[in-house]
XYZ file of C-alpha atoms in Angstrom:
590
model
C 1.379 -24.375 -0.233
C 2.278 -21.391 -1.592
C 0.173 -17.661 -2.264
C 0.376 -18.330 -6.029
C -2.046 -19.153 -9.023
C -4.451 -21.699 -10.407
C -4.244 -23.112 -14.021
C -3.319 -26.140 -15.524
C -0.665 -26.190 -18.159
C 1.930 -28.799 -19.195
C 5.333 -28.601 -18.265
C 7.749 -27.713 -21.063
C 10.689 -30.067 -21.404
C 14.243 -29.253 -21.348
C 16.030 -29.578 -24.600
C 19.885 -29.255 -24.563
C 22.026 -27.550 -26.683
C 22.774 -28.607 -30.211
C 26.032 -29.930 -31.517
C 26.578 -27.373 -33.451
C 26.427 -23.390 -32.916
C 24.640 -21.070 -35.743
C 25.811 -18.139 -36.309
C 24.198 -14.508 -37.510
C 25.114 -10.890 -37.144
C 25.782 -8.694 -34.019
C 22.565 -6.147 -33.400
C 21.468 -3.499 -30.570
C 19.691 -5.802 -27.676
C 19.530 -2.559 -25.556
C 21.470 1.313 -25.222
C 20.836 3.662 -22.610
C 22.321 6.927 -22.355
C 24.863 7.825 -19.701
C 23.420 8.017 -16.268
C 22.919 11.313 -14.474
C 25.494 11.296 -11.623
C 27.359 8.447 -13.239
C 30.804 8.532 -14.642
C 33.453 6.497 -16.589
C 36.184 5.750 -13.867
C 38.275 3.429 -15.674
C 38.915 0.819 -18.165
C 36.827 -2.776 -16.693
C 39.630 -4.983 -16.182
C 39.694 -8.247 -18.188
C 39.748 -10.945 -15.510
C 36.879 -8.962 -13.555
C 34.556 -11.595 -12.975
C 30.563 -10.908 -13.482
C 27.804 -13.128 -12.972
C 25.196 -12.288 -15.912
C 21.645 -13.715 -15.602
C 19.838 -14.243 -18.749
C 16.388 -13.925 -19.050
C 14.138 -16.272 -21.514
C 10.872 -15.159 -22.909
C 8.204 -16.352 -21.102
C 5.454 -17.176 -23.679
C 2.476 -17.749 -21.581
C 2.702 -14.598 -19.026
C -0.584 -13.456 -20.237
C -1.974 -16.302 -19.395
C -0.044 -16.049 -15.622
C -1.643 -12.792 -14.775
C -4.660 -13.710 -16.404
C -4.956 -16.381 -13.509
C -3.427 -14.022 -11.163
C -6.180 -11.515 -11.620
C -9.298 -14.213 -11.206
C -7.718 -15.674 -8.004
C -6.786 -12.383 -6.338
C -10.590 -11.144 -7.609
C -12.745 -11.512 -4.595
C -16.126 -11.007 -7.349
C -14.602 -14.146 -8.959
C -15.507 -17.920 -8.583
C -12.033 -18.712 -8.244
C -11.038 -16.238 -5.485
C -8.287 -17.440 -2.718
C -7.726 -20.863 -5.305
C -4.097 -21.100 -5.106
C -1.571 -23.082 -6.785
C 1.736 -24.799 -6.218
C 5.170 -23.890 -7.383
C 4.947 -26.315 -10.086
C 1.909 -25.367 -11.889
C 2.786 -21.347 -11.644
C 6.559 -22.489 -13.441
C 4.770 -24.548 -15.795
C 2.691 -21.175 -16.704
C 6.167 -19.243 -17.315
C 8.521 -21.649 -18.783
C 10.081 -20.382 -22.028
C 9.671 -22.243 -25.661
C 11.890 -25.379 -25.951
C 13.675 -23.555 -28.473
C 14.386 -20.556 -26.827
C 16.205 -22.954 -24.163
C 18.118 -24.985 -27.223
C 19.214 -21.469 -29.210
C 20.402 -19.666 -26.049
C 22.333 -22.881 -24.773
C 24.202 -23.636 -28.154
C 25.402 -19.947 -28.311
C 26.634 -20.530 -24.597
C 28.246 -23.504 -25.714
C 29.877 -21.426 -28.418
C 31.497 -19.539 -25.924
C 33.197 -22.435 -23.906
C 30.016 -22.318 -21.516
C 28.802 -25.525 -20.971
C 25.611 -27.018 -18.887
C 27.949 -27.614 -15.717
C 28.397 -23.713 -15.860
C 25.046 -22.879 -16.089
C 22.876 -21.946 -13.292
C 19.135 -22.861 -14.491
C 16.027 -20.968 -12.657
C 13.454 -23.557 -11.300
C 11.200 -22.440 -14.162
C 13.871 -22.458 -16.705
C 13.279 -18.851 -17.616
C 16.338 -17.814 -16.340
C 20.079 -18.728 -16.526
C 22.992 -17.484 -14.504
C 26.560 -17.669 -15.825
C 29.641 -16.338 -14.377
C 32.428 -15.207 -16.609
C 35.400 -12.953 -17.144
C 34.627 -9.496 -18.454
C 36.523 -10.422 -21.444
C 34.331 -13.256 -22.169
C 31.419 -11.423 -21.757
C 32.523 -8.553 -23.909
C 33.196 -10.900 -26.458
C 29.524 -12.771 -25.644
C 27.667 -9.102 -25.787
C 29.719 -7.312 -28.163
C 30.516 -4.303 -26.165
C 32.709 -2.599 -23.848
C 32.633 -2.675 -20.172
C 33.610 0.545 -17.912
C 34.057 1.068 -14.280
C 31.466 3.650 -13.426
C 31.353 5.746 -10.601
C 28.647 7.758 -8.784
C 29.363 11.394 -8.305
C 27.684 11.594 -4.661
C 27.927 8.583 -3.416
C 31.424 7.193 -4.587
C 29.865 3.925 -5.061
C 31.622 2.354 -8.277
C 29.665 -0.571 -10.725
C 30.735 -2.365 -13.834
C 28.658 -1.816 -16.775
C 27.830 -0.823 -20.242
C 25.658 1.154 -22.031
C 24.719 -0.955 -24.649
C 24.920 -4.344 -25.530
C 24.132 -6.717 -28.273
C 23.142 -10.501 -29.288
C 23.332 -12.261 -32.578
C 20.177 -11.234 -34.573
C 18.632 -15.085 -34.372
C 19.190 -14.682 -30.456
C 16.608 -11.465 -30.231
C 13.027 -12.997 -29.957
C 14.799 -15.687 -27.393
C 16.528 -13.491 -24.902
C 14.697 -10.989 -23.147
C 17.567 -9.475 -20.900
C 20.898 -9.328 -19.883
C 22.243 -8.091 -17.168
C 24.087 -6.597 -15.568
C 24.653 -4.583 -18.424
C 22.529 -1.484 -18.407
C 21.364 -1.191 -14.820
C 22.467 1.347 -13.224
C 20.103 1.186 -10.076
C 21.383 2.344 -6.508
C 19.268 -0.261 -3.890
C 18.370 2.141 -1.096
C 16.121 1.818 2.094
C 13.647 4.369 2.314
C 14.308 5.878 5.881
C 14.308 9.311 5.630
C 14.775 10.769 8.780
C 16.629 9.570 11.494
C 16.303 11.375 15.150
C 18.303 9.788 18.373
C 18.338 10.340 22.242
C 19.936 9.229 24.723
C 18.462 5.680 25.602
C 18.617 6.939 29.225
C 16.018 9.678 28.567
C 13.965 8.580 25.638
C 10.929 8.429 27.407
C 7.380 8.433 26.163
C 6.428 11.967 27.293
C 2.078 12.726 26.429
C 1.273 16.236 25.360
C -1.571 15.736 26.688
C -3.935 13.756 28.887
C -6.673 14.010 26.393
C -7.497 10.973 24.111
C -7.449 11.277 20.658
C -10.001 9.395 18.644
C -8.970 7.866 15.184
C -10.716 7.700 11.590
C -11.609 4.303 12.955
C -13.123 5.373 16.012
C -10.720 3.942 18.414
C -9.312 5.660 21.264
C -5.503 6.126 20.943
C -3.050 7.295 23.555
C -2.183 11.139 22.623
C 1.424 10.410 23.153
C 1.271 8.500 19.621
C 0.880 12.123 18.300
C 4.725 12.186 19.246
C 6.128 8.069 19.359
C 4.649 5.638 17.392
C 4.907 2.489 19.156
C 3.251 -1.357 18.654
C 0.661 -0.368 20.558
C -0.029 3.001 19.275
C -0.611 1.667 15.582
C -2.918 -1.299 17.194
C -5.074 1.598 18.303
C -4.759 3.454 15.609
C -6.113 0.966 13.002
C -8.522 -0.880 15.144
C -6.340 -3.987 15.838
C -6.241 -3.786 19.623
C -8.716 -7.274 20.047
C -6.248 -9.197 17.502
C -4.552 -12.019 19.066
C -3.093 -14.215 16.355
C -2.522 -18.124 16.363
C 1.492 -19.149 16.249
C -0.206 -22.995 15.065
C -2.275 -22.481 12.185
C 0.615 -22.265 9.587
C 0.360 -18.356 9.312
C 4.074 -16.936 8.146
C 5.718 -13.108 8.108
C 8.961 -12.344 6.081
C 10.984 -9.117 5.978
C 14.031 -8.395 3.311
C 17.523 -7.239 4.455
C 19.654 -6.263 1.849
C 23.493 -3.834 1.900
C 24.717 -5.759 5.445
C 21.554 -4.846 7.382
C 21.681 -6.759 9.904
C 19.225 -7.786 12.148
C 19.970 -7.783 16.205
C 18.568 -10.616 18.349
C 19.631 -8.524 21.231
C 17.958 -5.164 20.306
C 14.520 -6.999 19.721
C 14.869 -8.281 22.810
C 14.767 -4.851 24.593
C 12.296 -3.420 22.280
C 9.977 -6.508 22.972
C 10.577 -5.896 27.279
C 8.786 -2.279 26.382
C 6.478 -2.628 23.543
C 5.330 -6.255 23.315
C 6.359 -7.826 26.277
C 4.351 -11.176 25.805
C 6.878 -11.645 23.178
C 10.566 -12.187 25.459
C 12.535 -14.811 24.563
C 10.332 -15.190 21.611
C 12.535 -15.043 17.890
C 12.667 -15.476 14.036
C 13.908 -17.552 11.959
C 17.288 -16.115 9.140
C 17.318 -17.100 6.111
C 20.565 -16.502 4.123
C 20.728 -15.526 0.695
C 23.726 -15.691 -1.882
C 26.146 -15.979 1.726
C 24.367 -12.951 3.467
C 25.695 -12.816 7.019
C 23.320 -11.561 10.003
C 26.276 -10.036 12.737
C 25.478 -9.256 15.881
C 27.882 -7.549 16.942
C 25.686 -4.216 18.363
C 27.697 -1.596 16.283
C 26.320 -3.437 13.389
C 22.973 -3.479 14.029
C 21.405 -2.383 11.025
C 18.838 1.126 11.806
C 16.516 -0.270 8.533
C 16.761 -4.284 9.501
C 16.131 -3.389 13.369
C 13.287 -0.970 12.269
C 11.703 -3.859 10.143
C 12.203 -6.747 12.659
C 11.164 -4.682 15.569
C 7.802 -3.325 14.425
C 7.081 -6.194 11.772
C 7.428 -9.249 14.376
C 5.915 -6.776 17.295
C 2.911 -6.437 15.361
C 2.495 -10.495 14.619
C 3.536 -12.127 17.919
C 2.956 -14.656 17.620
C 3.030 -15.313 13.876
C 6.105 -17.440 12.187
C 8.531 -14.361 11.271
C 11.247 -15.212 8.784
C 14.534 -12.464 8.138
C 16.312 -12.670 4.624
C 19.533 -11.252 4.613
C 20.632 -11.046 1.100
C 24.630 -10.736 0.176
C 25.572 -7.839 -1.558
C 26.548 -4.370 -0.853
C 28.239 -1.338 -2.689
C 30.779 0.132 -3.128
C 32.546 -2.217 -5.626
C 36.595 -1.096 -5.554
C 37.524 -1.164 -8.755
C 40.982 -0.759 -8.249
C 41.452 -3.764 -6.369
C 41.283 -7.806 -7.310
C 37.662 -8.282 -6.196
C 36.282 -11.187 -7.626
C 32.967 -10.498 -8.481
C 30.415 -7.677 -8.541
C 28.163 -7.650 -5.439
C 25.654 -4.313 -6.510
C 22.353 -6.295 -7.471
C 21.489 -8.734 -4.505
C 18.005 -7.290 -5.034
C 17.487 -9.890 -8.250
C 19.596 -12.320 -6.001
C 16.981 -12.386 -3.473
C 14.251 -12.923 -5.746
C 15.972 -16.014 -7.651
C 16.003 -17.414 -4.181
C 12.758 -17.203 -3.160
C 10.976 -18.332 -6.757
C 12.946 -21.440 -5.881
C 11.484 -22.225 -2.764
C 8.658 -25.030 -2.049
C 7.162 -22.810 0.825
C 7.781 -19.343 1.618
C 5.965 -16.672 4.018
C 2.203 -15.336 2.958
C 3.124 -11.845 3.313
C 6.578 -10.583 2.548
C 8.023 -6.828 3.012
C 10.573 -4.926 1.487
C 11.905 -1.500 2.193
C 14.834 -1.138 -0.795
C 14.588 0.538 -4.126
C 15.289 2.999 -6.780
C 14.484 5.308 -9.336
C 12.637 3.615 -12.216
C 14.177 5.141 -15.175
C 17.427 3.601 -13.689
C 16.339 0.333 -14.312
C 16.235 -0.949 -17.800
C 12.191 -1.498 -18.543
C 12.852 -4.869 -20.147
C 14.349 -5.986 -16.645
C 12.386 -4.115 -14.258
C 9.287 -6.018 -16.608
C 10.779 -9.400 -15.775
C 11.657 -8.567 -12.305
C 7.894 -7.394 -12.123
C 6.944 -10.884 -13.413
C 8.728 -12.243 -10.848
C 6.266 -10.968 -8.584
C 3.651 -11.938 -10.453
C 4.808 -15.105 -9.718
C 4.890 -14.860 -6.036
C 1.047 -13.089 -6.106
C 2.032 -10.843 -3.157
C 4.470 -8.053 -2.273
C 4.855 -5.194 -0.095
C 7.151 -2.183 -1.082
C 7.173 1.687 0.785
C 7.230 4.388 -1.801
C 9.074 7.446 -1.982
C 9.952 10.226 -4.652
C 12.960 9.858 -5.628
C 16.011 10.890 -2.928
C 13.893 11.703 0.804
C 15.889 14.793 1.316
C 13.973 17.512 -0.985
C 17.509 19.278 -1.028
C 19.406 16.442 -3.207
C 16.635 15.588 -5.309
C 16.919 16.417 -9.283
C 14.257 15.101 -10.966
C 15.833 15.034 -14.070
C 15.264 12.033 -16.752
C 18.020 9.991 -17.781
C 16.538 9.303 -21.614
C 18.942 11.717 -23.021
C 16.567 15.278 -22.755
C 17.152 15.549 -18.917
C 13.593 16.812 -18.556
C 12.195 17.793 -15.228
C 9.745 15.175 -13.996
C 8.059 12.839 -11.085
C 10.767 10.287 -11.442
C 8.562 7.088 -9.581
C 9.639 4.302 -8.245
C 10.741 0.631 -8.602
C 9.830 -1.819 -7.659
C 6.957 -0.065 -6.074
C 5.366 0.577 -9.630
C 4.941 -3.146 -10.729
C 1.727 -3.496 -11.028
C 1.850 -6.840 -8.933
C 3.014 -5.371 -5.517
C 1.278 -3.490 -2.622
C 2.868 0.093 -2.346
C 2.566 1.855 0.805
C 2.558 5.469 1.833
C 3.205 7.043 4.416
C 1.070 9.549 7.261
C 1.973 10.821 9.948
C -0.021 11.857 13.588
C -3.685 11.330 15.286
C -6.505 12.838 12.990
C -3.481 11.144 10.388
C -2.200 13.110 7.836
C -0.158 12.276 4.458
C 3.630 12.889 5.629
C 5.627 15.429 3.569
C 8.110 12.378 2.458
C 5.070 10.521 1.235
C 5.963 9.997 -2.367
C 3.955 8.534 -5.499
C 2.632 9.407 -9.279
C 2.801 7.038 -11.941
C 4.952 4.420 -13.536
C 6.688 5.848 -17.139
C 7.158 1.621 -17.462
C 3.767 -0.024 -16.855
C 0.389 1.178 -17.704
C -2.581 1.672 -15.007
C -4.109 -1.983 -14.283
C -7.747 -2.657 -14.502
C -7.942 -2.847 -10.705
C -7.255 0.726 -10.606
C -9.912 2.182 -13.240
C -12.094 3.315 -11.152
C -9.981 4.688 -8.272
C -8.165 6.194 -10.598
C -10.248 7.925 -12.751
C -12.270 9.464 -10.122
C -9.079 11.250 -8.721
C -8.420 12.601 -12.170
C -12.344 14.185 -12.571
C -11.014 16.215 -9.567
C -7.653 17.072 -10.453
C -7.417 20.387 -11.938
C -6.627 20.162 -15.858
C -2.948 21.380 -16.850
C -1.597 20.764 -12.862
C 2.012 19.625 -13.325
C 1.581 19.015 -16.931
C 4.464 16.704 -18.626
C 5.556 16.359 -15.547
C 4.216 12.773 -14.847
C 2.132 10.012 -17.011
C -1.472 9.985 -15.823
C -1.617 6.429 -17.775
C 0.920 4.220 -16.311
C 0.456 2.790 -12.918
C -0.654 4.611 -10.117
C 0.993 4.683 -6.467
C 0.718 4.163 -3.725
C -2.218 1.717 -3.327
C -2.520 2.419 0.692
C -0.945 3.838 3.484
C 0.375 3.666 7.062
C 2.209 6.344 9.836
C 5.756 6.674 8.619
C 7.578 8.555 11.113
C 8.651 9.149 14.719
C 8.448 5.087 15.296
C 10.502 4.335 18.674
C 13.104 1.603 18.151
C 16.246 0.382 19.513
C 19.647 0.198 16.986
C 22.772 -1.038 18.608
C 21.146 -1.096 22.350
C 19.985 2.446 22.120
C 16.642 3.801 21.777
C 15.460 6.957 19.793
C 13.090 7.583 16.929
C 13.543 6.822 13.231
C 10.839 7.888 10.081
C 10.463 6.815 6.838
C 8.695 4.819 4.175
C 10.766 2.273 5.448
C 8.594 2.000 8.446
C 4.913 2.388 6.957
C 5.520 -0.845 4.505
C 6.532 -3.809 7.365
C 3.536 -1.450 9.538
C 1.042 -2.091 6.949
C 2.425 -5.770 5.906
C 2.431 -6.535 9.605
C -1.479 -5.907 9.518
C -2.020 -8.053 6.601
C -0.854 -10.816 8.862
C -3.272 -10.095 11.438
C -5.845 -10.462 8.265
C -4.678 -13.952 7.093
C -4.460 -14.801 10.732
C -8.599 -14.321 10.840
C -8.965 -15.962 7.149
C -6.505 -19.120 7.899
C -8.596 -19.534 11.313
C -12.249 -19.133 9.401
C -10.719 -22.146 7.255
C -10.464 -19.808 4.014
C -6.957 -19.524 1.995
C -4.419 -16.452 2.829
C -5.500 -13.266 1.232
C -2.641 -14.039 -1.893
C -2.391 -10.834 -4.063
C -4.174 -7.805 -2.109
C -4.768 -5.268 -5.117
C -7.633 -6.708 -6.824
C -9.154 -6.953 -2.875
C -8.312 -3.835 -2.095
C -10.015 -1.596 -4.865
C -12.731 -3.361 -5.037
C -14.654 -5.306 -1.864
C -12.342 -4.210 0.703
C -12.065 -0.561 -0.093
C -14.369 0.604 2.470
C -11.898 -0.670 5.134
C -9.778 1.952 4.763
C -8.972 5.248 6.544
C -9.517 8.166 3.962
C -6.474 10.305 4.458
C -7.277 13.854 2.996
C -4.824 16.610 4.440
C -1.212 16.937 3.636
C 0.868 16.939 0.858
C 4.165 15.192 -0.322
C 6.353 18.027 -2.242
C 9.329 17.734 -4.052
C 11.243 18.696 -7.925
C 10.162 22.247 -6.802
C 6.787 21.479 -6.638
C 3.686 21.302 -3.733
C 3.650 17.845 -5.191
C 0.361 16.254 -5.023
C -2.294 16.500 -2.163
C -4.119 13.993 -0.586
C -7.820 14.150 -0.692
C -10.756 12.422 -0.641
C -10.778 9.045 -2.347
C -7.540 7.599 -3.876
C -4.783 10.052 -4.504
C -1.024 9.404 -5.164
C -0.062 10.108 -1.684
C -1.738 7.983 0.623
C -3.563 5.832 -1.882
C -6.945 4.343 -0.715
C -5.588 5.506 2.655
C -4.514 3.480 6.084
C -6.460 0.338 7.144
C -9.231 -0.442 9.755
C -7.469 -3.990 10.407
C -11.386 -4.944 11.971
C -13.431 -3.762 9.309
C -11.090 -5.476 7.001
C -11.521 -8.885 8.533
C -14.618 -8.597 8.837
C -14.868 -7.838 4.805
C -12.524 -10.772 3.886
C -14.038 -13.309 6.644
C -17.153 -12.708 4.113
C -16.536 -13.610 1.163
């Protein structure tokens, strides 16, 4: 059974294509201007092979997160009544039509069914052709494109376009206009020598948390499994490994996750948990090495404190094919840059999947396309659950630009994505005991998707306080706010490639704060109540008293202080860092 929705709607038949094609004029689907940092290498060759996905309308989405927002609404009669795969699809498949038109014009093109890759829910199709096909398909011109820092090289265009009777039945196409760069959100990384890196105390001296806990004052310095059981009240936990409770973490750009290194990290932190391991999952031909050299710092980070904080809990690793640079100068067969959208065809496809699922990887909003980061974000809709860290833009405050890509280069917030779909958990970061908001903390608000309901309130209240003109046009106090909580970020003690040191980031607040959420379901699924599905609703409403307010520190960046945290929700910390036993003891309630 999966965390999904509840509604009943009749499944929409497949129709296939007509016999014969019509035919209408060429028009503008989509144009974007030149990305910053990106530029024209060369000429796409012909025979370069890309896999397009095409996404259908889906007709009925308002009446998917209409659903959504009464299941994942604690106030609700219908909280915690989840769905199956089925009747979510059913919600979200596209107009027989739609599915006819887009078919006939593939069929126009030499693309018949047998080429056609069709999404469980029909709303999405996946062909692979030559760039001269698709050219041809799109009406445009493909380029090699190549980042100026980076070196990292992509096929696309900046504008493409569809037979005018093919606009209200194709949503997007890509890749066309995406011009994302998937990134982990580490953003510092500090090694020792594994002989020395010891746990050293400053001082004997307990310190006390914001949940009243005693915690070891050497967390002040190394965050470790234990340390962040202390920390947010979670010490008494032990979860079940039998009552059908799951974990999943993301691995994306050949991060690969090393049996061997959890091993050692498990014989200091957890050590209950030797011998114990997860299950991998492979995605599009990912490969999980473990060879120690390859032992990836982001999948070892995720794996080590994500599975140390559920022991026993199922834990499941996706590694997802795909990694930059493409080399455009040499016969590769197909374009590997997006296994982000990869990933998530995968797991919409799937009868079961985990409860609570983390991810660590993203980009810069304004470099994807709104009408694909909007289906991507319906995607998660789909799933009712997701965990994302947040930053602002690049970690290092040297290399960031904060400059728009619409064409005015403006200075501004530049959020993120896909931590501003509405439909996913974002998580801050803090940072030491009293906890404060860690200067790599990003947030603000989406330019793509406005503030939901579930945030009104929160919101608003941090607005009353905010002083009138502060940053002015430099973000959009409408669209979605982030983050929605919050968890320590930095100085976690991990082992990559058999040695030991500390590594910091967003990256390691969101499987922290997923891990917890675990814990949560573990207490639900054992009080015979359904997983916790979609936390936001939850979380700003019944549930928001079992969090830590964090209310010192600041996250700055595009020249600015940034914002502050402070008391209530603010768009550092959000709602702030969780009292795991409060928590339970608010969902276990209702």
């Amino acid at each position: 059974m999966r965390s999904l929705l509840s509604c009943l709607v009749l499944l929409t038949s497949f129709v296939s294509a007509a016999p014969s094609a019509r035919t209408s004029s060429f028009e503008v689907k989509e144009k974007v201007f030149p990305p910053r940092d990106w530029k024209i290498h060369s000429d796409a060759s012909p025979d370069h092979k890309i896999e397009l996905k095409i996404g259908l309308p889906q007709p009925n989405f308002d009446i998917l997160e209409k659903h959504l927002y009464e299941v994942s609404d604690p106030s609700h009669y219908r909280y915690g009544q989840h769905l199956s795969k089925e009747e979510v699809e059913a919600i979200v498949a596209p107009h027989p039509e739609s599915l006819e038109l887009v078919t006939e014009w593939l069929a126009s093109h030499g693309i018949g069914e047998q080429d056609i890759t069709r999404s469980s829910a029909q709303d999405w199709m996946t062909i692979t052709v030559p760039v001269r096909v698709a050219e041809k398909m799109l009406d445009t011109t493909y380029h090699v494109w190549k980042h100026t820092t980076s070196g990292e090289s992509i096929v696309r265009t900046t504008s493409y376009s569809l037979p005018i009777h093919l606009h209200d039945h194709i949503d997007v196409i890509q890749p066309t206009t995406t011009f994302a760069r998937l990134k982990s959100f580490k953003s510092t990384i500090h090694r020792f020598d594994k002989e020395t890196g010891q746990i050293v105390a400053q001082s004997d001296t307990p310190m006390i948390s914001a949940s009243g806990v005693s915690v070891d004052p050497s967390c002040n310095t190394t965050v470790t499994v234990t340390c962040l059981k202390q920390l947010y009240n979670a010490t008494d936990i032990t979860p079940s490994a039998t009552i059908n409770n799951s974990f999943g973490i993301t691995g994306y750009l050949d991060q690969f996750a090393n049996f061997q290194d959890l091993q050692s990290f498990y014989a200091v932190q957890v050590p209950d948990a030797v011998n114990s391991s997860f299950t991998v999952i492979s995605v599009a031909g990912g490969q999980n090495n473990q060879t120690l050299s390859e032992a990836g710092d982001e999948a070892d980070l995720d794996i080590e404190f994500g599975f140390g904080i559920t022991f026993p809990i199922n834990g499941t690793f996706f590694t997802t094919a795909g990694s930059p640079p493409f080399i455009p100068d040499l016969d590769t067969p197909t374009d590997t840059n997006e296994p982000y959208i990869s990933w998530l065809d995968f797991i919409l496809a799937q009868e079961e999947i985990p409860l609570v699922i983390t991810t660590s990887y993203g980009d810069d909003e304004q470099t994807v396309p709104e009408s694909f980061a909007k289906r991507a974000c319906a995607g998660f809709a789909q799933l009712g659950i997701g965990d994302g860290g947040v930053g602002d833009g690049d970690p290092d405050p040297a290399t960031q630009t904060c400059i728009t890509n619409d064409g005015t280069n403006k200075t501004e917030f530049l959020p993120l994505f896909p931590a501003s779909c509405p439909y996913v958990t974002a998580v801050g970061g803090t940072i030491h005991v009293p906890e404060v908001a860690v200067d790599f903390s990003g947030g603000g608000f989406s330019n793509y998707f406005s503030r939901p309901a579930y945030q009104d309130a929160a919101v608003s209240a941090f607005f009353e306080n905010f002083p009138n003109g502060t940053f002015a046009g430099l973000f959009n106090p409408n669209g979605r706010a982030i983050p929605d909580v919050a968890a320590q970020a930095d100085n976690f003690q991990v082992v990559i490639g058999g040695e030991t040191g500390l590594i910091g980031g967003t990256s390691a607040a969101s499987p922290t704060f997923a891990g917890f959420v675990a814990l949560i379901n573990d207490a639900r699924l054992k009080a015979g109540l359904p997983s916790l599905g979609f936390l936001n609703p939850l979380f700003y409403s019944t549930a928001i008293s079992g969090f830590n307010d964090i209310t010192s520190g600041n996250a700055p960046g595009c020249g600015t202080e940034g914002f502050n945290a402070t008391v209530g929700w603010d768009p550092v910390t959000g709602l702030g860092t969780p009292d795991v036993g409060k928590l339970i003891s608010l969902v276990t309630a209702i």
